[in-house]
Amino acid sequence: MSATATNTPRLERAYARLGVLLIAPTILVFSLVIVYPLLAAIYLSVFSIYTPTLQGNFVGADNYVKLLTGHEFWNSLGVTLVWTFGTLTLQIVFGVGMALLLHQNIWFRSLARSLVLFPYFLSTVVAVLVWRWLFNDLYGAMNHGLMQLGILDMPLDWLGSMPNAMIGVILVGAWKYFPFVVIAVLARLQTIPEHLYEAARIDGAGPVARFWDVTMPQLRNVLTVIILLRAIWDFKEFDLIYLLTGGGPVTSTQTLSLLVYQEAFGLNRMGQAAAYSVGMMLVMLVFMVLYIRRTGKES
Amino acid sequence: MQSPLRTLILNLVTWTLVLLIAFPLLWMIITSVKPQTELFRIPPTWFPETITFEHYWRLLSETPFLTYFRNSVVLASTTTLFVVCLGTLGAYSLVRFRYRGRETLAMLVLFTYLLPSVVLIIPLYLMMVAIGLSNTLVSLILAHTTFALPYALWLLRSFMEGIPEDLESAALVDGASRMGAFRDIILPQLLPGIISTALFTFILSWNEYLYALVLVNSDSVAPLTTGVMSMLISTFNIEWSLLMAASVMMSLPLIIVFAFLQSYLTSGFGAGGVKG
């Protein structure tokens, strides 16, 4: 702003034109690969399209009637909410806990941080392969480790039966994504002024009281943002669940993302899948608006 | 005042947890160097009795792994280059210029940054089939733009906001053009942000699975994610040590980034919309 404050209106207009010119390629690509497909998804949702031939005809609101009256969408919405709530809770609890520990002066702190950070950046394919090997019912390290520790008597079928499959998926999700919480919280912890803790200590507050009265209020803002962002990302997660269980057993871990994929490319009903995806987006819109309003307010 | 006992307990607890978290990764490496015969021992051997690199050798010589690897390198580098170039110009425009619709545009970017891929995948699939691009790397590069561009734009926008305007103003007063000032003043200061964004974008694209699953179905253009998964499905008897070797190899770029450029990853976090 200060760069243009002393300029003439003519220069001002030239700058505005340059600004538009610079953003133009981005807008073009955006319209082509995001805005158009988004509108097309809504358009497709009122057709009935057979995926292999891509032939279809107009069916009006039929797909949405099926969405509202059939049980598939609601079942998947329920599964998605259980998965999101479960994995998000673990991510936050472990994330904040680990951040507090790593904030302390421990041995080889930077190595510890790297090791904790790593799963987040790891490819989901790699994470899933490793965990499927760990969960293997015959030779898996998970069952044998837990048996050697005396926690289990018998090997468990981790991904093939309920509720184990949901627990397994939630656990792997928590393992993969909790480092996000660790990094964000750790960064915030480092900015809390030390004198707040000093003051609390002088007032006679113990470690637990200091956590609730000093640390938590300071973390509240960053935690709200993390929870919103992670809720959105967990809600739409596809790779991890699809690769771990494929939505099974039957449909007990089939989240909305998996339902859309299955409908479009498994059952070849593209129009119905588009309708499901629009429904899913509408549910997510609540969180999205909350997050966007929050971020907009800050900047 | 820290008592030695408290320090010891704190370290023990923390390091136990850290090793527990890192265990799947250690297990991946351990499994990848175990001979096939040792793999199916009950209970499993926690440390390999013999170390072998036969699985790595088989992976490189007998499977299309190197083709997948090459495809992933081309895919992730092209996506990154494309997105970072567009994003840097776009972020400069969004932060330092005034024109109508600028705020709306920024909100749109944030909105698309949160959009689920499954909403876009059906129309994108139809689009790629219609223009004859299905089953090519170009289709994947375009598809990866859908999540990488909003992400890069948002990240670069935050980095750009952190650059003070004084220097740019001074250059303009001295008679530099906007683009001249951009090249001489902004770009050098933005460089750490650009590196950070490029690393993030590269990793996102390297790890992406869903678009590759839908848009590409032949070995010659498959990236690592779908390629390695197809090795799991295509064999009747799952060869876990081969898959673990593939997993280690697939994580190599990440390990390199972690070893040398980790600070760029953590600085990207502060900018990526989590500044509470």
CSV table of N, CA and C in Angstrom, one decimal, chain B residues 143-232:
chain,number,residue,atom,x,y,z
B,143,ALA,N,-4.1,-32.9,-12.7
B,143,ALA,CA,-4.9,-33.3,-11.5
B,143,ALA,C,-4.2,-32.8,-10.2
B,144,HIS,N,-2.9,-33.0,-10.2
B,144,HIS,CA,-2.2,-32.6,-8.9
B,144,HIS,C,-2.2,-31.1,-8.7
B,145,THR,N,-2.4,-30.4,-9.8
B,145,THR,CA,-2.5,-28.9,-9.7
B,145,THR,C,-3.7,-28.6,-8.8
B,146,THR,N,-4.8,-29.4,-8.8
B,146,THR,CA,-6.0,-29.0,-8.1
B,146,THR,C,-5.7,-28.9,-6.6
B,147,PHE,N,-4.8,-29.7,-6.0
B,147,PHE,CA,-4.5,-29.5,-4.6
B,147,PHE,C,-3.2,-28.7,-4.4
B,148,ALA,N,-2.3,-28.9,-5.3
B,148,ALA,CA,-1.0,-28.3,-5.1
B,148,ALA,C,-1.0,-26.7,-5.3
B,149,LEU,N,-1.8,-26.3,-6.3
B,149,LEU,CA,-1.8,-24.8,-6.5
B,149,LEU,C,-2.4,-24.0,-5.4
B,150,PRO,N,-3.6,-24.4,-4.9
B,150,PRO,CA,-4.2,-23.7,-3.7
B,150,PRO,C,-3.2,-23.7,-2.6
B,151,TYR,N,-2.6,-24.9,-2.3
B,151,TYR,CA,-1.7,-25.0,-1.2
B,151,TYR,C,-0.5,-24.1,-1.4
B,152,ALA,N,0.2,-24.1,-2.5
B,152,ALA,CA,1.3,-23.3,-2.8
B,152,ALA,C,1.0,-21.8,-2.7
B,153,LEU,N,-0.1,-21.5,-3.3
B,153,LEU,CA,-0.5,-20.1,-3.3
B,153,LEU,C,-0.7,-19.6,-1.9
B,154,TRP,N,-1.4,-20.4,-1.1
B,154,TRP,CA,-1.7,-20.0,0.3
B,154,TRP,C,-0.4,-19.8,1.1
B,155,LEU,N,0.5,-20.8,0.9
B,155,LEU,CA,1.8,-20.8,1.7
B,155,LEU,C,2.6,-19.6,1.2
B,156,LEU,N,2.7,-19.4,-0.1
B,156,LEU,CA,3.6,-18.3,-0.6
B,156,LEU,C,3.0,-16.9,-0.2
B,157,ARG,N,1.6,-16.9,-0.1
B,157,ARG,CA,1.0,-15.6,0.3
B,157,ARG,C,1.4,-15.3,1.7
B,158,SER,N,1.4,-16.3,2.6
B,158,SER,CA,1.9,-16.0,4.0
B,158,SER,C,3.3,-15.5,4.0
B,159,PHE,N,4.2,-16.2,3.2
B,159,PHE,CA,5.6,-15.8,3.2
B,159,PHE,C,5.8,-14.4,2.7
B,160,MET,N,5.0,-14.1,1.6
B,160,MET,CA,5.1,-12.8,1.0
B,160,MET,C,4.7,-11.7,2.0
B,161,GLU,N,3.6,-12.0,2.8
B,161,GLU,CA,3.2,-11.0,3.7
B,161,GLU,C,4.2,-10.7,4.8
B,162,GLY,N,5.2,-11.6,5.0
B,162,GLY,CA,6.2,-11.4,6.0
B,162,GLY,C,7.4,-10.6,5.5
B,163,ILE,N,7.4,-10.2,4.2
B,163,ILE,CA,8.4,-9.4,3.6
B,163,ILE,C,8.1,-7.9,3.8
B,164,PRO,N,8.9,-7.1,4.4
B,164,PRO,CA,8.6,-5.7,4.6
B,164,PRO,C,8.5,-5.0,3.3
B,165,GLU,N,7.7,-3.9,3.3
B,165,GLU,CA,7.4,-3.3,2.0
B,165,GLU,C,8.4,-2.1,1.7
B,166,ASP,N,9.2,-1.7,2.8
B,166,ASP,CA,10.0,-0.5,2.6
B,166,ASP,C,11.0,-0.6,1.5
B,167,LEU,N,11.7,-1.8,1.4
B,167,LEU,CA,12.7,-1.9,0.4
B,167,LEU,C,12.2,-1.8,-1.0
B,168,GLU,N,11.0,-2.4,-1.2
B,168,GLU,CA,10.3,-2.4,-2.5
B,168,GLU,C,10.0,-0.9,-2.8
B,169,SER,N,9.4,-0.2,-1.8
B,169,SER,CA,9.0,1.2,-2.0
B,169,SER,C,10.2,2.0,-2.4
B,170,ALA,N,11.3,1.8,-1.7
B,170,ALA,CA,12.6,2.6,-2.0
B,170,ALA,C,13.0,2.3,-3.4
B,171,ALA,N,13.0,1.1,-3.8
B,171,ALA,CA,13.4,0.8,-5.2
B,171,ALA,C,12.5,1.4,-6.2
B,172,LEU,N,11.2,1.5,-5.9
B,172,LEU,CA,10.3,2.1,-6.8
B,172,LEU,C,10.5,3.6,-6.9
B,173,VAL,N,10.8,4.2,-5.8
B,173,VAL,CA,11.1,5.7,-5.7
B,173,VAL,C,12.4,5.9,-6.6
B,174,ASP,N,13.3,5.0,-6.5
B,174,ASP,CA,14.6,5.1,-7.3
B,174,ASP,C,14.4,4.9,-8.8
B,175,GLY,N,13.1,4.6,-9.1
B,175,GLY,CA,12.8,4.4,-10.5
B,175,GLY,C,12.8,3.0,-11.1
B,176,ALA,N,12.8,2.0,-10.2
B,176,ALA,CA,12.7,0.6,-10.7
B,176,ALA,C,11.2,0.4,-11.1
B,177,SER,N,11.1,-0.5,-12.0
B,177,SER,CA,9.7,-0.9,-12.4
B,177,SER,C,9.2,-2.0,-11.4
B,178,ARG,N,7.9,-2.2,-11.3
B,178,ARG,CA,7.4,-3.2,-10.4
B,178,ARG,C,8.0,-4.6,-10.6
B,179,MET,N,8.2,-5.0,-11.8
B,179,MET,CA,8.7,-6.3,-12.1
B,179,MET,C,10.2,-6.3,-11.8
B,180,GLY,N,10.9,-5.2,-12.0
B,180,GLY,CA,12.3,-5.1,-11.7
B,180,GLY,C,12.5,-5.2,-10.2
B,181,ALA,N,11.6,-4.5,-9.4
B,181,ALA,CA,11.7,-4.6,-7.9
B,181,ALA,C,11.4,-6.0,-7.5
B,182,PHE,N,10.4,-6.6,-8.2
B,182,PHE,CA,10.0,-8.0,-7.8
B,182,PHE,C,11.2,-9.0,-8.0
B,183,ARG,N,12.0,-8.8,-9.1
B,183,ARG,CA,13.1,-9.7,-9.4
B,183,ARG,C,14.3,-9.4,-8.4
B,184,ASP,N,14.5,-8.1,-8.2
B,184,ASP,CA,15.8,-7.7,-7.4
B,184,ASP,C,15.5,-7.7,-5.9
B,185,ILE,N,14.3,-7.4,-5.5
B,185,ILE,CA,14.1,-7.2,-4.0
B,185,ILE,C,13.3,-8.4,-3.5
B,186,ILE,N,12.1,-8.6,-4.1
B,186,ILE,CA,11.2,-9.6,-3.5
B,186,ILE,C,11.8,-11.0,-3.6
B,187,LEU,N,12.1,-11.4,-4.8
B,187,LEU,CA,12.6,-12.8,-5.0
B,187,LEU,C,13.7,-13.3,-4.1
B,188,PRO,N,14.7,-12.5,-3.9
B,188,PRO,CA,15.8,-13.0,-3.0
B,188,PRO,C,15.3,-13.2,-1.6
B,189,GLN,N,14.4,-12.3,-1.1
B,189,GLN,CA,13.8,-12.4,0.2
B,189,GLN,C,12.8,-13.6,0.3
B,190,LEU,N,12.2,-13.9,-0.8
B,190,LEU,CA,11.1,-14.9,-0.8
B,190,LEU,C,11.8,-16.3,-0.9
B,191,LEU,N,13.0,-16.4,-1.3
B,191,LEU,CA,13.7,-17.6,-1.6
B,191,LEU,C,13.4,-18.7,-0.5
B,192,PRO,N,13.7,-18.5,0.8
B,192,PRO,CA,13.4,-19.5,1.7
B,192,PRO,C,12.0,-20.0,1.7
B,193,GLY,N,11.0,-19.1,1.5
B,193,GLY,CA,9.6,-19.5,1.4
B,193,GLY,C,9.4,-20.3,0.1
B,194,ILE,N,10.0,-19.9,-0.9
B,194,ILE,CA,9.9,-20.7,-2.2
B,194,ILE,C,10.4,-22.1,-2.0
B,195,ILE,N,11.6,-22.2,-1.4
B,195,ILE,CA,12.1,-23.6,-1.2
B,195,ILE,C,11.2,-24.4,-0.3
B,196,SER,N,10.7,-23.8,0.8
B,196,SER,CA,9.8,-24.5,1.7
B,196,SER,C,8.5,-25.0,0.9
B,197,THR,N,7.9,-24.0,0.1
B,197,THR,CA,6.7,-24.4,-0.6
B,197,THR,C,7.0,-25.5,-1.6
B,198,ALA,N,8.2,-25.4,-2.3
B,198,ALA,CA,8.5,-26.4,-3.3
B,198,ALA,C,8.7,-27.8,-2.7
B,199,LEU,N,9.3,-27.8,-1.5
B,199,LEU,CA,9.5,-29.1,-0.8
B,199,LEU,C,8.1,-29.7,-0.4
B,200,PHE,N,7.2,-28.9,0.1
B,200,PHE,CA,5.9,-29.3,0.5
B,200,PHE,C,5.1,-29.8,-0.7
B,201,THR,N,5.2,-29.1,-1.8
B,201,THR,CA,4.5,-29.4,-3.0
B,201,THR,C,5.0,-30.7,-3.6
B,202,PHE,N,6.3,-30.9,-3.6
B,202,PHE,CA,6.9,-32.1,-4.1
B,202,PHE,C,6.5,-33.3,-3.3
B,203,ILE,N,6.5,-33.2,-2.0
B,203,ILE,CA,6.1,-34.3,-1.1
B,203,ILE,C,4.6,-34.6,-1.3
B,204,LEU,N,3.8,-33.6,-1.4
B,204,LEU,CA,2.3,-33.8,-1.6
B,204,LEU,C,2.1,-34.6,-2.9
B,205,SER,N,2.8,-34.2,-4.0
B,205,SER,CA,2.6,-34.8,-5.3
B,205,SER,C,3.2,-36.2,-5.3
B,206,TRP,N,4.4,-36.4,-4.6
B,206,TRP,CA,5.1,-37.7,-4.6
B,206,TRP,C,4.2,-38.7,-3.9
B,207,ASN,N,3.4,-38.3,-2.9
B,207,ASN,CA,2.6,-39.2,-2.0
B,207,ASN,C,1.2,-39.4,-2.5
B,208,GLU,N,0.8,-38.6,-3.5
B,208,GLU,CA,-0.6,-38.7,-3.9
B,208,GLU,C,-1.0,-40.0,-4.5
B,209,TYR,N,-2.2,-40.5,-4.1
B,209,TYR,CA,-2.6,-41.9,-4.5
B,209,TYR,C,-3.9,-41.9,-5.4
B,210,LEU,N,-5.0,-41.1,-4.9
B,210,LEU,CA,-6.3,-41.3,-5.5
B,210,LEU,C,-6.3,-40.9,-7.0
B,211,TYR,N,-5.8,-39.8,-7.4
B,211,TYR,CA,-5.8,-39.4,-8.8
B,211,TYR,C,-5.1,-40.4,-9.6
B,212,ALA,N,-3.9,-40.9,-9.1
B,212,ALA,CA,-3.2,-41.9,-9.9
B,212,ALA,C,-4.0,-43.2,-10.1
B,213,LEU,N,-4.8,-43.5,-9.0
B,213,LEU,CA,-5.6,-44.7,-9.1
B,213,LEU,C,-6.6,-44.6,-10.2
B,214,VAL,N,-7.2,-43.4,-10.3
B,214,VAL,CA,-8.3,-43.3,-11.2
B,214,VAL,C,-7.9,-42.9,-12.6
B,215,LEU,N,-6.8,-42.1,-12.8
B,215,LEU,CA,-6.5,-41.6,-14.1
B,215,LEU,C,-5.5,-42.4,-14.9
B,216,VAL,N,-4.7,-43.2,-14.2
B,216,VAL,CA,-3.7,-44.0,-14.9
B,216,VAL,C,-3.8,-45.5,-14.6
B,217,ASN,N,-3.7,-46.3,-15.6
B,217,ASN,CA,-3.9,-47.7,-15.3
B,217,ASN,C,-2.8,-48.6,-16.0
B,218,SER,N,-1.8,-48.0,-16.6
B,218,SER,CA,-0.8,-48.9,-17.2
B,218,SER,C,0.6,-48.6,-16.5
B,219,ASP,N,1.4,-49.7,-16.4
B,219,ASP,CA,2.6,-49.7,-15.7
B,219,ASP,C,3.6,-48.6,-16.2
B,220,SER,N,3.5,-48.3,-17.5
B,220,SER,CA,4.6,-47.4,-18.0
B,220,SER,C,4.4,-46.0,-17.5
B,221,VAL,N,3.2,-45.6,-17.1
B,221,VAL,CA,3.0,-44.2,-16.6
B,221,VAL,C,2.6,-44.2,-15.1
B,222,ALA,N,2.5,-45.3,-14.5
B,222,ALA,CA,2.1,-45.3,-13.1
B,222,ALA,C,3.2,-44.7,-12.2
B,223,PRO,N,2.8,-43.9,-11.3
B,223,PRO,CA,3.8,-43.4,-10.3
B,223,PRO,C,4.0,-44.4,-9.2
B,224,LEU,N,4.9,-44.1,-8.2
B,224,LEU,CA,5.2,-45.1,-7.2
B,224,LEU,C,4.0,-45.6,-6.4
B,225,THR,N,3.2,-44.6,-6.0
B,225,THR,CA,2.1,-45.0,-5.1
B,225,THR,C,1.2,-46.1,-5.6
B,226,THR,N,0.7,-45.9,-6.8
B,226,THR,CA,-0.2,-47.0,-7.4
B,226,THR,C,0.7,-48.2,-7.8
B,227,GLY,N,1.9,-47.9,-8.3
B,227,GLY,CA,2.7,-49.0,-8.8
B,227,GLY,C,3.1,-49.9,-7.7
B,228,VAL,N,3.5,-49.4,-6.6
B,228,VAL,CA,3.9,-50.3,-5.5
B,228,VAL,C,2.7,-51.0,-4.9
B,229,MET,N,1.6,-50.3,-4.8
B,229,MET,CA,0.4,-51.0,-4.4
B,229,MET,C,0.0,-52.2,-5.3
B,230,SER,N,0.2,-52.0,-6.6
B,230,SER,CA,-0.2,-53.1,-7.5
B,230,SER,C,0.8,-54.3,-7.3
B,231,MET,N,2.0,-54.0,-6.8
B,231,MET,CA,2.8,-55.2,-6.5
B,231,MET,C,2.3,-56.0,-5.3
B,232,LEU,N,1.5,-55.3,-4.4
B,232,LEU,CA,0.9,-56.0,-3.3
B,232,LEU,C,-0.2,-56.9,-3.8
